[in-house]
XYZ file of C-alpha atoms in Angstrom:
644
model
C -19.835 20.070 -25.923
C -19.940 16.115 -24.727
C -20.490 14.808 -28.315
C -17.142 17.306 -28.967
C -15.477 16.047 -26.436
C -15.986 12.318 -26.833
C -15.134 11.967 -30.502
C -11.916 14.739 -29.755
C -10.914 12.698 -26.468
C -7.532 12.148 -27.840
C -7.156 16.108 -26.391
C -7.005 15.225 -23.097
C -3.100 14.101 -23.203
C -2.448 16.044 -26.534
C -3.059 19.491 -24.564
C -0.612 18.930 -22.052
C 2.260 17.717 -24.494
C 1.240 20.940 -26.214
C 2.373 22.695 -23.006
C 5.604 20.666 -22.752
C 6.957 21.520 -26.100
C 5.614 25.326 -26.401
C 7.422 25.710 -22.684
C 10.492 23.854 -24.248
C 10.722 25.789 -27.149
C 9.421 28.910 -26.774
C 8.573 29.900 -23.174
C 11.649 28.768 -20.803
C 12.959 32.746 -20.130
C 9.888 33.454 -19.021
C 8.978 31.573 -16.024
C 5.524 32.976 -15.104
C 4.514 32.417 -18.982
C 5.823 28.665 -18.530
C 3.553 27.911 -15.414
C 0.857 29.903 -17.142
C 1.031 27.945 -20.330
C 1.059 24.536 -18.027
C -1.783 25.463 -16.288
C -4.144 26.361 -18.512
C -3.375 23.186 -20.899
C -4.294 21.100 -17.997
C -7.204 22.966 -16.563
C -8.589 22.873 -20.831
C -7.694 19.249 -20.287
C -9.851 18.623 -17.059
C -12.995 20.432 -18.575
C -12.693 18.230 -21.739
C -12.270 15.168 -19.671
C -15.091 16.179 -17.475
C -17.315 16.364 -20.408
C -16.241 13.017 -21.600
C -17.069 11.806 -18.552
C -20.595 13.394 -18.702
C -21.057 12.009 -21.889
C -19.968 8.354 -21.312
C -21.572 8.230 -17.476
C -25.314 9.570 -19.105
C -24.746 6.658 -21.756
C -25.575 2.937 -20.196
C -24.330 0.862 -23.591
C -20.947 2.371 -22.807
C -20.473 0.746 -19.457
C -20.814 -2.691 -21.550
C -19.052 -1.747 -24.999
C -16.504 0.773 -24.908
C -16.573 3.335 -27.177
C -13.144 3.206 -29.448
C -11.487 5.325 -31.875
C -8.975 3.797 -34.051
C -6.816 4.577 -36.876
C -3.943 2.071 -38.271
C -0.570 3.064 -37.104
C 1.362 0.840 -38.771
C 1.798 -3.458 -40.168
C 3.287 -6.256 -42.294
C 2.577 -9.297 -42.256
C 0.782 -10.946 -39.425
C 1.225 -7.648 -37.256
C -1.117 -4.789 -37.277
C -1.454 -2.056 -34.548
C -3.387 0.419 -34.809
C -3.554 4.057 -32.519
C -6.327 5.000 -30.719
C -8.392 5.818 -28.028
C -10.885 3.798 -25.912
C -14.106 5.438 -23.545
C -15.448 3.366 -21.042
C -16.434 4.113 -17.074
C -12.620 3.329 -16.303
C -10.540 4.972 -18.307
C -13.304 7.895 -17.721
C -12.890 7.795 -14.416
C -8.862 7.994 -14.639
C -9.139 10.210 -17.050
C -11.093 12.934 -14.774
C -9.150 11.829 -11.650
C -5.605 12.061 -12.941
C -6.748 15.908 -15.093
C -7.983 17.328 -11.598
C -5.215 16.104 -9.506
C -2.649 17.162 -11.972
C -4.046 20.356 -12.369
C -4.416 21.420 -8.751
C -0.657 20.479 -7.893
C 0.195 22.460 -10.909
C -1.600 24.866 -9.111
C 0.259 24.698 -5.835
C 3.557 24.344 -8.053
C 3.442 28.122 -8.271
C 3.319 28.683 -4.910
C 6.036 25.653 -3.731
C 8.343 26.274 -6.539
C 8.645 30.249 -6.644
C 12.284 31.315 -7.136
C 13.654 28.046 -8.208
C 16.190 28.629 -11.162
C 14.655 25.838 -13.052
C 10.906 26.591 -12.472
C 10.416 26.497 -16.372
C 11.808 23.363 -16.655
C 9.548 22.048 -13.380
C 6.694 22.899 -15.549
C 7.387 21.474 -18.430
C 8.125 17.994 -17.141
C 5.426 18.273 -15.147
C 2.865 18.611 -18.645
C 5.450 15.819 -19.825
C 3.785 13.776 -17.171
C 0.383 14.348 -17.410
C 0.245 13.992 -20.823
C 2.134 10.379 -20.764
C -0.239 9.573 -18.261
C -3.225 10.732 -19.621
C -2.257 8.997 -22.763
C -2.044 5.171 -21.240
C -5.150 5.906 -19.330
C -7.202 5.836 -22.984
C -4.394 3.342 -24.691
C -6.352 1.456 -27.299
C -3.895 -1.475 -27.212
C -1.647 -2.436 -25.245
C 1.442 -1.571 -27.062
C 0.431 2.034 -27.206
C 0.008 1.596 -23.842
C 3.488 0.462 -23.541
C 4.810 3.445 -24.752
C 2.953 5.637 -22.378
C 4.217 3.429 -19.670
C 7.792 4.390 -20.265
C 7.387 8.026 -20.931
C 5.431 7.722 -17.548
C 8.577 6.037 -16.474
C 11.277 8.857 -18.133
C 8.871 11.184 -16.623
C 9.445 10.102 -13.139
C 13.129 9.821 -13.853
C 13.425 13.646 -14.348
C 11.115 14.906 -11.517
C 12.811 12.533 -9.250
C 16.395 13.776 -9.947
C 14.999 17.454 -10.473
C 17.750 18.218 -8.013
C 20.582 17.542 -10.007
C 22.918 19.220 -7.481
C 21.750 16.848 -5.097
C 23.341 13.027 -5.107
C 20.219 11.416 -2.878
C 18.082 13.131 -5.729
C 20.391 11.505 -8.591
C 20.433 8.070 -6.872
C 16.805 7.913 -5.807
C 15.893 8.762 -9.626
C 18.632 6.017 -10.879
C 16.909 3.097 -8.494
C 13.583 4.390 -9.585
C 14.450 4.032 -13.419
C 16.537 1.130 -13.142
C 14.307 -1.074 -10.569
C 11.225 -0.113 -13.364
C 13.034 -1.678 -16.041
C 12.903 -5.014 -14.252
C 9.705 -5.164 -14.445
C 9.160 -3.401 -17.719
C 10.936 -6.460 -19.086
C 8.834 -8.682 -18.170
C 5.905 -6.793 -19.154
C 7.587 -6.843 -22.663
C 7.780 -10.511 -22.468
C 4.505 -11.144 -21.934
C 2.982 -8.232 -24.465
C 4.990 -10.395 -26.898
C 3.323 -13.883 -26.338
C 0.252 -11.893 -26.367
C 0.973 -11.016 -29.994
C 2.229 -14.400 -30.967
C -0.295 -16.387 -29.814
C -3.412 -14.198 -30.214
C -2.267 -12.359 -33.275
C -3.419 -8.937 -31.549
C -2.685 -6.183 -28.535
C -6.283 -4.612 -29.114
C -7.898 -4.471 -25.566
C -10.908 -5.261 -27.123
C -10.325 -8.212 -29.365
C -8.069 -9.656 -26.567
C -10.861 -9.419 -24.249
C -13.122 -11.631 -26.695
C -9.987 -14.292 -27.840
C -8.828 -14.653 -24.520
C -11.788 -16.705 -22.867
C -11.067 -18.990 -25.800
C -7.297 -19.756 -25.216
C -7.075 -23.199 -26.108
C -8.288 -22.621 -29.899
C -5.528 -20.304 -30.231
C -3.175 -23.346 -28.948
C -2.242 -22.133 -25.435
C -1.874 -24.076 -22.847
C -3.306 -23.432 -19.780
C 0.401 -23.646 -18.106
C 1.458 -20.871 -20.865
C -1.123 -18.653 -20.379
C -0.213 -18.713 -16.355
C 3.250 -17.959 -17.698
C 2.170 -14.925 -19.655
C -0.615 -13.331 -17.161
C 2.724 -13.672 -14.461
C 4.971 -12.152 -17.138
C 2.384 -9.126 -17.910
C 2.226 -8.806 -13.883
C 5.348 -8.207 -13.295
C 5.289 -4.851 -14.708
C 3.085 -3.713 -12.197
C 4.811 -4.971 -9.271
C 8.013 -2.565 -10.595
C 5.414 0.226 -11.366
C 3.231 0.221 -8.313
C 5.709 -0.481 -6.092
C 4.995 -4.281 -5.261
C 7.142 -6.414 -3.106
C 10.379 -7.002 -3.549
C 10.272 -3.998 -6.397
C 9.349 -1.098 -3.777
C 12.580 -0.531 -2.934
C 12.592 2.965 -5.690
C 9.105 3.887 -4.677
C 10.017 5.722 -0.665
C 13.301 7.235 -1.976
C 10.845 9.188 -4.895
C 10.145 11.765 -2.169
C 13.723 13.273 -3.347
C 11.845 15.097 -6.305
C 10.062 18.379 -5.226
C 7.035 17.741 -2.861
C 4.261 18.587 -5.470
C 6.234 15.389 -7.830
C 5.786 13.008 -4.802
C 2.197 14.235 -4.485
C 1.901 13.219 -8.324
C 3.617 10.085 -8.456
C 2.247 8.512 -5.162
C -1.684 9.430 -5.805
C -2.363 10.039 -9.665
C 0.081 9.252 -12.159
C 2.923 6.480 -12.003
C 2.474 3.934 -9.066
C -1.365 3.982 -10.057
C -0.485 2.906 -14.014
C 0.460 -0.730 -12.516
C -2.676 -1.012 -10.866
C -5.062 0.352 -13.834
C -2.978 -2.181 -16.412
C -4.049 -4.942 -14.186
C -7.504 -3.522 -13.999
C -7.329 -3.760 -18.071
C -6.292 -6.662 -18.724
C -7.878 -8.716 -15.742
C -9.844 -10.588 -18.241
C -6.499 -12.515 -18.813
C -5.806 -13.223 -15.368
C -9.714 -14.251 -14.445
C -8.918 -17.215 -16.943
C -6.184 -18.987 -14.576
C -6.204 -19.112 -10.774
C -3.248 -19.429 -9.956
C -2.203 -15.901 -11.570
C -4.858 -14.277 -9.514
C -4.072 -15.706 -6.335
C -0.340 -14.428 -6.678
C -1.453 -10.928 -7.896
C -4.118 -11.301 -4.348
C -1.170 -12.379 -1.930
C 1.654 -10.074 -3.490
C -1.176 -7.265 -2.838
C -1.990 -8.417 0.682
C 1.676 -9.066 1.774
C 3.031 -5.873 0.804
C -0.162 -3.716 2.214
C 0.567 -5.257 5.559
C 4.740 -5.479 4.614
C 4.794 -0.944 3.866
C 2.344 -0.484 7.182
C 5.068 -2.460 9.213
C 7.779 -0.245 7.950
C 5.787 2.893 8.243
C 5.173 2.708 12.009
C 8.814 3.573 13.097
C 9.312 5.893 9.879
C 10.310 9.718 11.147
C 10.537 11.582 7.916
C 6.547 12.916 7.274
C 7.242 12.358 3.380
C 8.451 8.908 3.782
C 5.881 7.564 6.783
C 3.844 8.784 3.097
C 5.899 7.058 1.221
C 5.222 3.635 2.332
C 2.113 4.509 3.043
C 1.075 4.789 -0.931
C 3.160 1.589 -0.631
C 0.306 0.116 1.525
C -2.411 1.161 -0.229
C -1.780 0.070 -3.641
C -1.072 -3.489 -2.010
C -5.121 -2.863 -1.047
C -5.755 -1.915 -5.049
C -3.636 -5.413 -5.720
C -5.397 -7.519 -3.305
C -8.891 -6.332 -4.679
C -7.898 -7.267 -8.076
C -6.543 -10.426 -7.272
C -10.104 -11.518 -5.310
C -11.405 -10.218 -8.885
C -13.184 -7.755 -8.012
C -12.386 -4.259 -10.584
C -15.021 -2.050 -8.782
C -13.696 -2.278 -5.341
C -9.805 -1.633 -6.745
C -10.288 0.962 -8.611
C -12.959 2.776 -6.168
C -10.173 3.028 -3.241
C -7.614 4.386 -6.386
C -10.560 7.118 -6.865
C -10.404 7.744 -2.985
C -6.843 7.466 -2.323
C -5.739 9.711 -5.129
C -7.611 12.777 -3.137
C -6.278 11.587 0.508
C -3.103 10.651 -0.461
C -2.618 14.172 -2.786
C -3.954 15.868 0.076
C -1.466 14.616 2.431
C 1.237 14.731 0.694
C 0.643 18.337 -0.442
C 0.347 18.857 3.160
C 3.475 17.933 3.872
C 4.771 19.792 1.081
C 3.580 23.196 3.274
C 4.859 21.986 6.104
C 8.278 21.483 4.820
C 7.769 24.808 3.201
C 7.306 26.101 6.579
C 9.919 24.809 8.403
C 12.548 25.256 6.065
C 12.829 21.511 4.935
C 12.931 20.230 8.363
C 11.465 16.450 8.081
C 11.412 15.170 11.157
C 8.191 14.470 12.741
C 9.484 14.218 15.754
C 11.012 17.903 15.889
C 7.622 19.372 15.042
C 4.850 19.841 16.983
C 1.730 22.186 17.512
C 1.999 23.144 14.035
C -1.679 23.239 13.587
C -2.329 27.087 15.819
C 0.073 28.256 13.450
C -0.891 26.295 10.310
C -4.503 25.730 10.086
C -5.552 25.421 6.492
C -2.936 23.080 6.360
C -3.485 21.216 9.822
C -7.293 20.671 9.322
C -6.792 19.788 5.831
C -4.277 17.137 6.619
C -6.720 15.377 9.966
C -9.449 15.672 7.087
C -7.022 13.088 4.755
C -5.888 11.351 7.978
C -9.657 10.180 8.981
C -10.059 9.462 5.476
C -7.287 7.030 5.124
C -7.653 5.370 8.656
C -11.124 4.710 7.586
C -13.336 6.801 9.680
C -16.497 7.273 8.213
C -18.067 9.372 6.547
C -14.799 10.015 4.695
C -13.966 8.518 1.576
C -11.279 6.086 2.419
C -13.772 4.100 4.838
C -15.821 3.190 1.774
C -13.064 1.800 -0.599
C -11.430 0.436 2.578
C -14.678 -1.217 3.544
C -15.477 -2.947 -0.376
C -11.973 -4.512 0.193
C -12.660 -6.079 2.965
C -15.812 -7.061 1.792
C -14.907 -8.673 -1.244
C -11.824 -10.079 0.344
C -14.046 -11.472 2.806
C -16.613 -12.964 0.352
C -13.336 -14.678 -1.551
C -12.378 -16.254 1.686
C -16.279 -18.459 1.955
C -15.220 -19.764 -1.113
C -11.248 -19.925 -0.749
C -10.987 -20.449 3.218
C -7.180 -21.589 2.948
C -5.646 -18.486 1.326
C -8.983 -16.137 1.753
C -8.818 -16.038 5.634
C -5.137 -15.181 5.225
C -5.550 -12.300 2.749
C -8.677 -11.074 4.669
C -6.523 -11.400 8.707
C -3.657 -9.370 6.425
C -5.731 -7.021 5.021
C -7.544 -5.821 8.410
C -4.467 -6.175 10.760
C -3.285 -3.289 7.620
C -6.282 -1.344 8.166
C -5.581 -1.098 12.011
C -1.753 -0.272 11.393
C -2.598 2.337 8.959
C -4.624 4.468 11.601
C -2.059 4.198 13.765
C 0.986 5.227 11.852
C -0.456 7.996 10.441
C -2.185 9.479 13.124
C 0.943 8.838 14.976
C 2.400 11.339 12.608
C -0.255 13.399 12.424
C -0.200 13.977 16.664
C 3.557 14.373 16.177
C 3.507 16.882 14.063
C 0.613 18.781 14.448
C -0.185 18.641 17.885
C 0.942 18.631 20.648
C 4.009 21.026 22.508
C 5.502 23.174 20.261
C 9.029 23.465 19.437
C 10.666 26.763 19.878
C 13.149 26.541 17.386
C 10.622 26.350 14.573
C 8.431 29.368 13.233
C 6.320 27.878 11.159
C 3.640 30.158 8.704
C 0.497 29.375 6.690
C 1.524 28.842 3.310
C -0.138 30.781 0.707
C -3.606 31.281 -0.852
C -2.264 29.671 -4.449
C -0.825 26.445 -2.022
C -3.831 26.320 0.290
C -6.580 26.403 -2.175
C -5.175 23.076 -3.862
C -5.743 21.764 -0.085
C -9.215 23.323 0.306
C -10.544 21.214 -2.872
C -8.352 18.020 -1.909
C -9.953 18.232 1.593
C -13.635 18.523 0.176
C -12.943 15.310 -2.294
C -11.282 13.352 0.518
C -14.290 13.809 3.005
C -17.342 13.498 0.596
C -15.498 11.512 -2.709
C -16.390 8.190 -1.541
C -20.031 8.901 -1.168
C -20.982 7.635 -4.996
C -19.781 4.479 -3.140
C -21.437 3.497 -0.617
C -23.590 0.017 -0.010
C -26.627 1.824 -0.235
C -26.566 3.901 -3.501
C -23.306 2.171 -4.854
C -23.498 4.279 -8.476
C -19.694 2.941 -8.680
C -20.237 -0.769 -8.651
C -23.040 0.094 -11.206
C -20.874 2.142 -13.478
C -16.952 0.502 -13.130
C -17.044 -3.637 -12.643
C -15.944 -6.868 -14.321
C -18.989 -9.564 -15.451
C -22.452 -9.120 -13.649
C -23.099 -6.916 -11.049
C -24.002 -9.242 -7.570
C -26.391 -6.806 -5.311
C -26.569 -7.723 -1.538
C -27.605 -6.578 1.701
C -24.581 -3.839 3.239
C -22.168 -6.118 5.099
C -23.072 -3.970 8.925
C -20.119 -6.650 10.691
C -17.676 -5.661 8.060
C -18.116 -2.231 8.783
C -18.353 -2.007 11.885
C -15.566 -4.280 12.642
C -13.698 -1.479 10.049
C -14.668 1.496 12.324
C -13.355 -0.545 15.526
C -9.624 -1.380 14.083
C -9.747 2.306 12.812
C -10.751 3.863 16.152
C -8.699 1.810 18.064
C -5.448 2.461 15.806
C -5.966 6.225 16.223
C -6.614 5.562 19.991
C -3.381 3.530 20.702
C -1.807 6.561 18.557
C -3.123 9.177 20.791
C -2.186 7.029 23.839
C 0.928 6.913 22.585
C 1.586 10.380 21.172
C -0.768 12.683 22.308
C -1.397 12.093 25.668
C 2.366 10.627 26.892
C 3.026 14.447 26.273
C 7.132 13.172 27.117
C 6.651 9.931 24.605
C 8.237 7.878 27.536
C 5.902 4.295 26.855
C 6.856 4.932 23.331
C 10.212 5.076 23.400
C 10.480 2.249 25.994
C 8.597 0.015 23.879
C 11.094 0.888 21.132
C 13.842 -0.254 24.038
C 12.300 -3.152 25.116
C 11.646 -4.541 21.643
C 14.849 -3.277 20.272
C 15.567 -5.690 17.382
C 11.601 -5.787 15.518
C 12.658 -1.392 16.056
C 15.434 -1.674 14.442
C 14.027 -4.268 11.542
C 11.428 -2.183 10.949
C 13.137 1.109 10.931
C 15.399 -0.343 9.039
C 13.264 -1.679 6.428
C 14.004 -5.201 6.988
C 17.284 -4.511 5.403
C 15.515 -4.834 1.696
C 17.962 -2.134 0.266
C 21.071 -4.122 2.048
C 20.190 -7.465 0.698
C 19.809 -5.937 -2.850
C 23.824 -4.071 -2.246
C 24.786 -7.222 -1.061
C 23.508 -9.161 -3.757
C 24.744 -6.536 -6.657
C 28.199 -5.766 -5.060
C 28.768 -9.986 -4.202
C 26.671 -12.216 -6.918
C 26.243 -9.190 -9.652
C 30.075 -7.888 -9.783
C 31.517 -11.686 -8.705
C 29.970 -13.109 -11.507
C 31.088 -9.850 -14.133
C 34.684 -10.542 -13.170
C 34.447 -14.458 -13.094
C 33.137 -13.887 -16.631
C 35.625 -11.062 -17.334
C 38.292 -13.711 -16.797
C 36.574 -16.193 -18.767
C 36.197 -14.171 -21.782
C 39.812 -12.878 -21.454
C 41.778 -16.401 -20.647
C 39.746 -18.885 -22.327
C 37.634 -16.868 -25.216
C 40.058 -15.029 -25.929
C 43.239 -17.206 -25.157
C 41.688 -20.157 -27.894
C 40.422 -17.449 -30.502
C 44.273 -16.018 -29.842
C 45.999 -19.250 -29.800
C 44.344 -20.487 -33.440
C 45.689 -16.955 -34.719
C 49.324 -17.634 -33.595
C 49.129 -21.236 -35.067
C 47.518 -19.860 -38.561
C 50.492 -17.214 -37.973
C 53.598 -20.038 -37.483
C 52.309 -21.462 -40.735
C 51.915 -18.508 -42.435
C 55.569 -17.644 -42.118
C 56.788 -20.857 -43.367
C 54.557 -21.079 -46.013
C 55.207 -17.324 -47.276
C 59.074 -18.739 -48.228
C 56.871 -20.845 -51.064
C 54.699 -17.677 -52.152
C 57.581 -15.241 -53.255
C 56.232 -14.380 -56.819
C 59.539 -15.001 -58.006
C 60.453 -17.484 -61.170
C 63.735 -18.448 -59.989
C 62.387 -19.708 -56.499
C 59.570 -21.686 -57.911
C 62.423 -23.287 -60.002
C 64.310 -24.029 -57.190
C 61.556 -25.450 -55.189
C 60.997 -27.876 -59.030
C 64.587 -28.660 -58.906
C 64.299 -29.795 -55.022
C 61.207 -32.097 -55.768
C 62.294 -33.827 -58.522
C 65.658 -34.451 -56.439
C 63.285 -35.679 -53.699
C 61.896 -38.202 -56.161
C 64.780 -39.437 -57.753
C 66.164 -40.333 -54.415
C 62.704 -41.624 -53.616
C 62.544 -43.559 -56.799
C 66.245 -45.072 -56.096
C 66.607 -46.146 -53.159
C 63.305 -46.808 -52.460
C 62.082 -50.165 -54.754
C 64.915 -51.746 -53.353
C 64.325 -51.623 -49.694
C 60.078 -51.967 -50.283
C 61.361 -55.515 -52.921
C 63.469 -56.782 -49.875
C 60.493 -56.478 -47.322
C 58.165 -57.417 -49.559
C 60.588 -60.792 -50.138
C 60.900 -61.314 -46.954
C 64.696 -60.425 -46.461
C 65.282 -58.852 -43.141
């Protein structure tokens, strides 16, 4: 079964595309045969990916030499790309991770999505997802990879706007799509220097020319250019400052699709293309210090906003927003282990919670306010307990699995800082001051809406067994994932890193210094909105420190400044160019026409076709010069003579 299933890895995405076209074509009447069809595809997808996994974690040589399947796809000249798949411990790792997530909100997509007139078509864009997903995670090259990318990208464009009848749901998937392509451009930039210069998109190969830039004739300036170029696609993908603006509105799409996009499938493409191709940014600097402070200023930028958030799906929201600034920051101190550890981690948390909120809404009849809930965890246990099991594990409590990843950041980010103490003590200040903000707003929202008074006006119910299940095995992952982690046995570091592996004691400080910022965010949380059982030193604080309220509730006014800037510089300089083209373009290209045209209808009295005319215009000529030839030797003699 593992030597099957790593020479027919390729089956992993191809299963789930299977789904999307059989539901497409032959399925959609039949709604329980759709979901049925989805499922299974992804769950035969999962057990393949989980034997891959066996096969490449039991072999050591393929932790340093990936294991790649390749066929040529297509060339001319100076350009060959071929298709194919790569096996290593990352794209192993994403491989399982994204398979299992996918498969258990397909799962609770059953249970969420019952009765919905287009519950066929739910299904089928969900296997549209996975599939594109599952198909950049073993990319080859990178322009394969590109193409995954955007059907990642048209992916999220449907799921997000799933409810066409809804104009927040058309809009939100609009800005998603259209704030992407900003940075997909730039990604395409730089994938084209990549070819030019190093004749080749192969992962591999580019991995071994690379190192050697300045044989290849790039500069060291250029290749800054093109690591920032190739970077920008991940700041539009994984929500990076000032491109998160598309990421919060996503929760439009049906609750499983934010559970989806925000743990295991879109946001975390930007990070894993960094993670691949971070032996291009190791070789300058300066690229890795802007991918390190982009990472640490919009971790600690999302937290801010989250803090005054009231809808439970957008405090998540910026929340992912956070967290993949963590993934950033860890990549940008170079370190691929740590990054891609807390994706492991926070794609089980972050499912968890999000699926969570999916039953509460479910519950309460779309009612998102946290701040109209309350005590919903007598009435909702499965999902209560479920939900404090993701909360500990994102604030960082330990033994759960976010304290781990949350922990090697620091760590690493702390190591970077002895050796960078300018910009490393910054990152490192950023990065904790995040890690005590993200206690707080979540278990802020967690007390909210789970404990607490309860509101009369709300009857909330347990969802049911094919919703809570999903929760059951999210909750078990989110407490116990990050244990293949830890300082002690770190099996993780040994099996996913970039160059040699540096062993050293378990930083104790670090961690404990973790624990206290966690505990102490939860604490001011419960302080605030637990045991204030009327909220009355919250909401005076919000009074007394009005404006930073507003700023953050507001989120700093990002969206406003973008409106401003399309509706004033955007559509000011459309119509000052509107004008241009139609006074001055147009006015010279017209003007030359009507001169050509003036002459034209003189000269058309000369063009007739007709004998007699031409003889006329002879006769009228040789007149001319007879007169010419008269009168004129006389008067050219006398000047010449000098009579005047």
């Amino acid at each position: 079964m593992v030597e099957f299933a790593l020479s027919h890895a390729w089956l992993v995405p191809l299963l789930p595309a299977l789904a999307f076209t059989i539901i497409v074509f032959l399925t959609r009447p039949w709604p329980k045969l759709s979901s049925l069809v989805s499922i299974v595809a992804m769950l035969s997808s999962f057990v393949i990916a989980t034997a891959v996994a066996l096969g490449v974690f039991s072999n050591p040589q393929f932790i340093e030499k990936p294991l790649v399947y390749s066929l040529r796809w297509f060339g001319m000249e100076g350009f060959n790309v071929n298709v194919g798949v790569i096996l290593d411990p990352t794209s192993t790792m994403m491989l399982f991770m994204v398979s299992l997530v996918a498969s258990l909100i397909q799962i609770y997509s059953t249970g969420y999505m019952a009765g919905d007139p287009q519950y066929s078509v739910f299904f089928s864009y969900l296997s549209l997802f996975a599939a594109s997903m599952l198909g950049l995670v073993i990319s080859s090259n990178l322009l394969q990879m590109f193409i995954m990318w955007e059907l990642v990208g048209l992916s999220s464009f449907l799921l997000i706007g799933f409810y066409t009848f809804k104009i927040s749901a058309r809009e939100a998937a609009k800005k998603a799509f259209i704030t992407t392509r900003i940075g997909d451009f730039g990604l395409l930039l730089g994938l084209l220097f990549l070819q030019i210069k190093f004749g080749t998109l192969n992962l591999v190969e580019l991995a071994e020319r690379v190192p050697h830039f300045a044989n290849y004739g790039v500069s060291l300036g250029l290749l800054t250019l093109i690591a920032i170029l190739v970077f920008i696609g991940p700041i539009g993908k994984s929500g990076q400052f000032p491109l998160h603006v598309w990421l919060p509105d996503a929760m439009e799409g049906p609750t499983p699709v934010s559970a989806l996009i925000h743990a295991a499938t879109m946001v975390v493409a930007g990070v894993y293309l960094v993670g691949r191709t971070l032996f291009l940014f190791k070789e300058v600097p300066g690229a890795m210090e802007v991918v390190a402070f982009i990472g640490a200023f919009t971790a600690l930028f999302a937290a801010t906003i989250a803090i005054t958030q009231r809808e439970i799906k957008r405090i998540l929201a910026y929340s992912t927003v956070s967290q993949l600034g963590y993934m950033m920051l860890a990549l940008g101190v170079g370190s691929l282990s740590a990054s891609m550890f807390h994706l492991w981690t926070h794609a089980f948390f972050k499912a968890l919670m999000f699926l969570g909120a999916g039953s509460v809404l479910h519950a309460l009849h779309d009612k998102a306010d946290v701040w109209k809930m309350g005590g919903l965890i007598k009435k909702m246990p499965i999902t209560g307990w479920t939900f404090v099991i993701g909360g500990l594990a994102i604030a960082g409590i330990p033994p759960f699995s976010g304290f781990w990843s949350k922990d090697e950041i620091l760590s690493v980010t702390y190591q970077y800082a002895q050796h960078n103490p300018g910009l490393g003590y910054l990152l490192f200040f950023m990065a904790t001051f995040t890690a005590f903000l993200t206690a707080f707003y979540i278990w802020r929202m967690i007390f909210l809406a789970f404990f607490g008074p309860e509101k009369e006006e709300n009857h909330p119910h347990e969802s049911p067994t094919n919703m809570t299940i999903p929760l059951l095995v999210l909750a078990v992952l989110a407490a116990f994932g990050g244990l293949i982690g830890t300082p002690w046995a770190n099996l993780w570091g040994e099996w996913i890193h970039f160059g040699p592996v540096h062993h050293g004691e378990p930083a104790l400080g670090l961690m404990g210094v973790s624990v206290v910022l966690a505990l102490a965010g939860i604490g001011l949380a419960y302080r605030l909105y637990y045991q204030d059982t009327e909220k009355q030193t919250a909401r005076s604080l919000a009074e007394k420190y009005n404006s930073l309220y507003k700023l953050s509730y507001n989120k700093f006014y990002i969206d406003e400044l973008y409106q401003w800037f399309t509706r004033t510089v955007v559509d000011g300089s459309a119509k000052l160019i509107y004008l241009f083209d139609i006074k001055v373009v147009d006015g010279v290209v017209n003007g030359l026409a009507n001169i050509t045209k003036f002459f034209g209808i003189g000269f058309r009295y000369t063009e007739t076709g007709k004998l007699q005319t031409y003889a006329l215009v002879f006769f009228m000529a040789v007149v001319v010069i007879a007169v010419v030839m008269a009168f004129g030797a006389p008067i050219s003699a006398g000047v010449l003579g000098g009579v005047k």
